Coordinates of C-alpha atoms and ligand atoms in Angstrom, one line a residue:
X1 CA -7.7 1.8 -17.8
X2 CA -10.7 2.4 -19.3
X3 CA -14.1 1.9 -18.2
X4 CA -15.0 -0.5 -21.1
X5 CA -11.8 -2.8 -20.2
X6 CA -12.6 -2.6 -16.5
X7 CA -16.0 -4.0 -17.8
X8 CA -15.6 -7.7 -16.3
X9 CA -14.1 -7.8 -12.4
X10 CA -13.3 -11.3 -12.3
X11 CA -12.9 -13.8 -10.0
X12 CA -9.2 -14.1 -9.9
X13 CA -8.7 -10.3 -9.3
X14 CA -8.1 -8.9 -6.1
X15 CA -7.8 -5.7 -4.3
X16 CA -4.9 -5.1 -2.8
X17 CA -5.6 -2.6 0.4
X18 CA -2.6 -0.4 1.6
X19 CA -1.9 0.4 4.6
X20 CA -5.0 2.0 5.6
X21 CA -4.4 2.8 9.4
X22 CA -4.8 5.3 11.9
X23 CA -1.1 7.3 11.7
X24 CA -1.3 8.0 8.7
X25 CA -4.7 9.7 8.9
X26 CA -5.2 12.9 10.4
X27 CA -4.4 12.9 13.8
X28 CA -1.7 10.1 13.4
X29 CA 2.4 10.4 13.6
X30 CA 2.5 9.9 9.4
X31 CA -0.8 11.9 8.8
X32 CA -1.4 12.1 5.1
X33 CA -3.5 15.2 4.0
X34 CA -7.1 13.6 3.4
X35 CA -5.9 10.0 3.9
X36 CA -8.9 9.0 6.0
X37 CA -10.9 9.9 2.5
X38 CA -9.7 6.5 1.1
X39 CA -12.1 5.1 3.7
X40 CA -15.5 5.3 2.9
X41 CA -14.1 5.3 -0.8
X42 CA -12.3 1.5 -0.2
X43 CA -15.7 0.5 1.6
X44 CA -18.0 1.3 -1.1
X45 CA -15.8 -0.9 -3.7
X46 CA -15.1 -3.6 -1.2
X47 CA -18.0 -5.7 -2.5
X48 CA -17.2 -5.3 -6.4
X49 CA -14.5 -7.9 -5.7
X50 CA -14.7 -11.3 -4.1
X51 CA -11.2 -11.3 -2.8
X52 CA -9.1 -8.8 -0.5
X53 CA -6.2 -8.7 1.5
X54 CA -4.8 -5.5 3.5
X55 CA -1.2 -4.6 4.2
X56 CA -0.4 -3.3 7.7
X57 CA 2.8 -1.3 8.4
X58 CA 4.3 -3.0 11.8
X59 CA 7.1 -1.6 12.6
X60 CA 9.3 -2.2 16.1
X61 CA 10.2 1.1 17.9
X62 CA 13.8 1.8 16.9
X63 CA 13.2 0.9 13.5
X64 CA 15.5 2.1 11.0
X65 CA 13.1 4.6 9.4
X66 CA 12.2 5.9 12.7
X67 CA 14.3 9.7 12.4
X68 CA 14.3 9.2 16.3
X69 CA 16.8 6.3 15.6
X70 CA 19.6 7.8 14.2
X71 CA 21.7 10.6 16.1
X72 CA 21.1 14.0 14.6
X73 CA 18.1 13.2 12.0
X74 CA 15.0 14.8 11.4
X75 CA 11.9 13.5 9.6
X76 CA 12.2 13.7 6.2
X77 CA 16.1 13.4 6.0
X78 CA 17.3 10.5 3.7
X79 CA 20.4 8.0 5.2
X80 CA 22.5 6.0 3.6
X81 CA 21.4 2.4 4.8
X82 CA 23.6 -1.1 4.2
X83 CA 20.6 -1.7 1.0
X84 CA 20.8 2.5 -0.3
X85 CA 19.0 5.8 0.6
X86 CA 16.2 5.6 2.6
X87 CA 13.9 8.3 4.2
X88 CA 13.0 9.0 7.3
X89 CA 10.0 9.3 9.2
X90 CA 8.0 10.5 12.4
X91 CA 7.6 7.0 14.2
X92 CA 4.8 5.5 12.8
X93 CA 3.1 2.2 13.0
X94 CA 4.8 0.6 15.9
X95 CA 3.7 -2.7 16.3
X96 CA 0.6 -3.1 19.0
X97 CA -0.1 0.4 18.9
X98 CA -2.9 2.6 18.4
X99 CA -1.9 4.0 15.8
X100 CA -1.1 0.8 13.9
X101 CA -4.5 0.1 13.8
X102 CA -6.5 -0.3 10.9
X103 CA -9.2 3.1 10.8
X104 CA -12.1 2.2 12.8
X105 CA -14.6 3.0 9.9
X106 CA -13.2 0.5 7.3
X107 CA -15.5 -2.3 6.8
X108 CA -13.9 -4.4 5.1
X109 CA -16.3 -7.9 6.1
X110 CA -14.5 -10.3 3.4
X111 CA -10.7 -9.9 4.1
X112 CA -9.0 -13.1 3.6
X113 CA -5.2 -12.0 4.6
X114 CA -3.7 -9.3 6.7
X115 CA -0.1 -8.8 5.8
X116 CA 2.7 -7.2 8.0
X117 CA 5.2 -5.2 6.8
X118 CA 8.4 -3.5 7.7
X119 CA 8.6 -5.5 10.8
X120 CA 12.3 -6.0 10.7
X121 CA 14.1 -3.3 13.0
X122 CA 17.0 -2.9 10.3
X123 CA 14.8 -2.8 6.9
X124 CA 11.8 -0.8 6.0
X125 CA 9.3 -1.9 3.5
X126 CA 7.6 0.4 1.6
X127 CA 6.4 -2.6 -1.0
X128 CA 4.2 -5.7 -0.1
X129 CA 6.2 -7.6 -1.9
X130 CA 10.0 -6.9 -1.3
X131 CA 11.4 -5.0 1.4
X132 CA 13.7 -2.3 0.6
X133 CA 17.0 -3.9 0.6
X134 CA 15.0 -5.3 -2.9
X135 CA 16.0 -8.8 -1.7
X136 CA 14.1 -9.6 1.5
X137 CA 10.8 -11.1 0.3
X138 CA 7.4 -10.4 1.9
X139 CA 6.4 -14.2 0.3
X140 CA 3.0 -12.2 -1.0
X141 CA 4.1 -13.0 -4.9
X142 CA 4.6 -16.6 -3.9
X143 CA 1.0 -16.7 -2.0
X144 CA -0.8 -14.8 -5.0
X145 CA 0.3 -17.1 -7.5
X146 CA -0.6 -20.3 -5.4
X147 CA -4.2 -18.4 -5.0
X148 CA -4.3 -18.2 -9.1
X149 CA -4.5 -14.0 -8.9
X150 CA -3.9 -12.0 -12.0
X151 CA -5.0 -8.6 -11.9
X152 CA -4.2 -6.9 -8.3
X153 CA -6.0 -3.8 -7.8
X154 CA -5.0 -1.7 -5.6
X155 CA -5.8 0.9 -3.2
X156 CA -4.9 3.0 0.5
X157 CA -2.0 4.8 1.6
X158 CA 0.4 6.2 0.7
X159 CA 0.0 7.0 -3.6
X160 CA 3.9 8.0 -3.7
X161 CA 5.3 5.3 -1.6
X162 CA 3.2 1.8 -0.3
X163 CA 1.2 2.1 -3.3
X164 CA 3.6 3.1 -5.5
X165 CA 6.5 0.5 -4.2
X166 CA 3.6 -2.3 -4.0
X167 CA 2.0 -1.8 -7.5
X168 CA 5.5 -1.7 -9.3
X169 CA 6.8 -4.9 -7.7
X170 CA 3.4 -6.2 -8.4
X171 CA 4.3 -6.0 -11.9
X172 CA 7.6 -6.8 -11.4
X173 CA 6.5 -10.2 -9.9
X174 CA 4.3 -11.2 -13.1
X175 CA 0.9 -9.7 -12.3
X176 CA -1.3 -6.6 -14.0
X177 CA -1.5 -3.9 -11.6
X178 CA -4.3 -1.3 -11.3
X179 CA -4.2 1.5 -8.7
X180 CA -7.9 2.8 -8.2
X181 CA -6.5 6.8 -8.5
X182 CA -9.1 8.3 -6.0
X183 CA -8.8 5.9 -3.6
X184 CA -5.6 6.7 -2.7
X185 CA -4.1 9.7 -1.2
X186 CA 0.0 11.1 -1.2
X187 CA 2.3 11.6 1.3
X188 CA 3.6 14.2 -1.3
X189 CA 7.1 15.1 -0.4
X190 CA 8.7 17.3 -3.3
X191 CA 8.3 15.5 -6.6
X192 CA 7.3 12.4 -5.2
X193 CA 3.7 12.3 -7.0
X194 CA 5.1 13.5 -10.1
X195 CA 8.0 10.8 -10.4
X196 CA 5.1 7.9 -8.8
X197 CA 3.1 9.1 -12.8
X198 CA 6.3 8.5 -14.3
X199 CA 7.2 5.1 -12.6
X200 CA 4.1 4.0 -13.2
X201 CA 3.7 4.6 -17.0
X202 CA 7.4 3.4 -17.6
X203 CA 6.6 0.0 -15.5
X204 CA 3.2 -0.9 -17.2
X205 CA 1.0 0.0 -14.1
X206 CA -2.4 0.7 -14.7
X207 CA -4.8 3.6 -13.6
X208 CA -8.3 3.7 -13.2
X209 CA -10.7 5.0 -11.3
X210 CA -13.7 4.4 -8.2
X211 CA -16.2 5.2 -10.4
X212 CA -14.7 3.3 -13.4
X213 CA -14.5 -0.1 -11.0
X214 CA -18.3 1.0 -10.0
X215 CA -19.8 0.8 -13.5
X216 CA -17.7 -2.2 -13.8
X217 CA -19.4 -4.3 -11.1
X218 CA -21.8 -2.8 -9.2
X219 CA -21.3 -3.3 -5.9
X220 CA -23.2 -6.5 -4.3
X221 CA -22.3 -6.6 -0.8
Ligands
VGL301 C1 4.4 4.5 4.3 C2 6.1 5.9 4.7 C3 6.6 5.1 5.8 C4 3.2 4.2 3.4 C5 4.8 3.7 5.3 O1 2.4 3.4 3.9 O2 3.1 4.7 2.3 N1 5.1 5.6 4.0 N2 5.9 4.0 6.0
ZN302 ZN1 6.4 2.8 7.7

């Protein structure tokens, strides 16, 4: 998207916040190179748009995703799970943890919903919108359209997979999706940016940039 079409931040858009918490910056059990740099950029935007929500990854220990749940796994491996392949990770995000937190330094005053994800021990959920058994609903689409959204903007962690999964569905679910570029940061297993630029162009989901959203509404808050 261009900065001339980003021109007018309406008041039916929202931004969309992934996942921004403390495992997967550095330090954390998921730790995405950089992925605490989305921070003070998802701050400075926050008051170009009246309305935001964050997405939390809440998983229960055991979880299917967890490598540590499956005899003879490592990180990184993908399973064949009832719904198809899914990869596994470091345990990450487990529910009432540290490092399920959101970072300390986001300041994010005018959140209006925080929405779980991935808390079901047998499914993961890389999207905010369907789990990855594709037919388990989040009920975000439903709750969107009842709030009269249209363009969801979004931003956070990871590029390759939350983000990725999240804005796709987005789409997928009748809205216009826009992922703020720089404000997001990859996981970045092999080939997993690369095919997130192809998914993304073949779906109909937007790019643009911070400073692009910037020019388009300076920031008030
Ligand atoms: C994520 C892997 C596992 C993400 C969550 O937020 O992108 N990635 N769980
Ligand atoms: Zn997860």
């Amino acid at each position: 998207m261009d900065t001339q079409s980003a021109s007018d931040i309406r008041s039916n858009d929202l931004l969309l916040v992934i996942d921004v918490q403390r495992d997967f910056c550095p330090g954390g059990q998921l730790a995405i190179r950089a992925g605490d740099a989305v921070v003070p950029a998802i701050n400075h935007i926050a008051g170009c748009f009246e309305h935001i929500i964050l997405t939390q990854d809440w998983h229960p220990a055991n979880h299917t995703s967890f490598a540590s749940t499956h005899a003879k796994a490592k990180p990184y491996d993908t399973i064949q799970a009832s719904y198809g392949s899914q990869t596994l990770w470091p345990e990450h995000c487990v529910q009432d943890t540290l490092g399920a937190e959101f970072h300390s330094d986001l300041h994010l005053p005018n959140v209006e919903l925080i929405l779980r994800k991935g808390f079901r021990a047998e499914i993961d959920s890389y999207s905010a919108f369907l789990e990855n058994d594709k037919q388990t609903t989040t009920g975000l689409a439903g709750y969107l359209r009842e709030r009269g959204f249209q363009r969801i903007f979004l931003a956070g962690l990871a590029y390759d997979y939350c983000v990725r999964f999240s804005a796709v569905d987005a789409v997928r679910f009748g809205f216009t999706a826009i992922v703020i570029e720089d404000a997001c940061r990859s996981v970045d297993l092999p080939g997993s940016i690369e095919a997130t630029g192809l998914e993304f162009a073949q779906a109909g989901v937007q790019q643009t940039t911070l400073q692009a959203i910037l020019q388009a509404a300076p920031a008030r808050r």
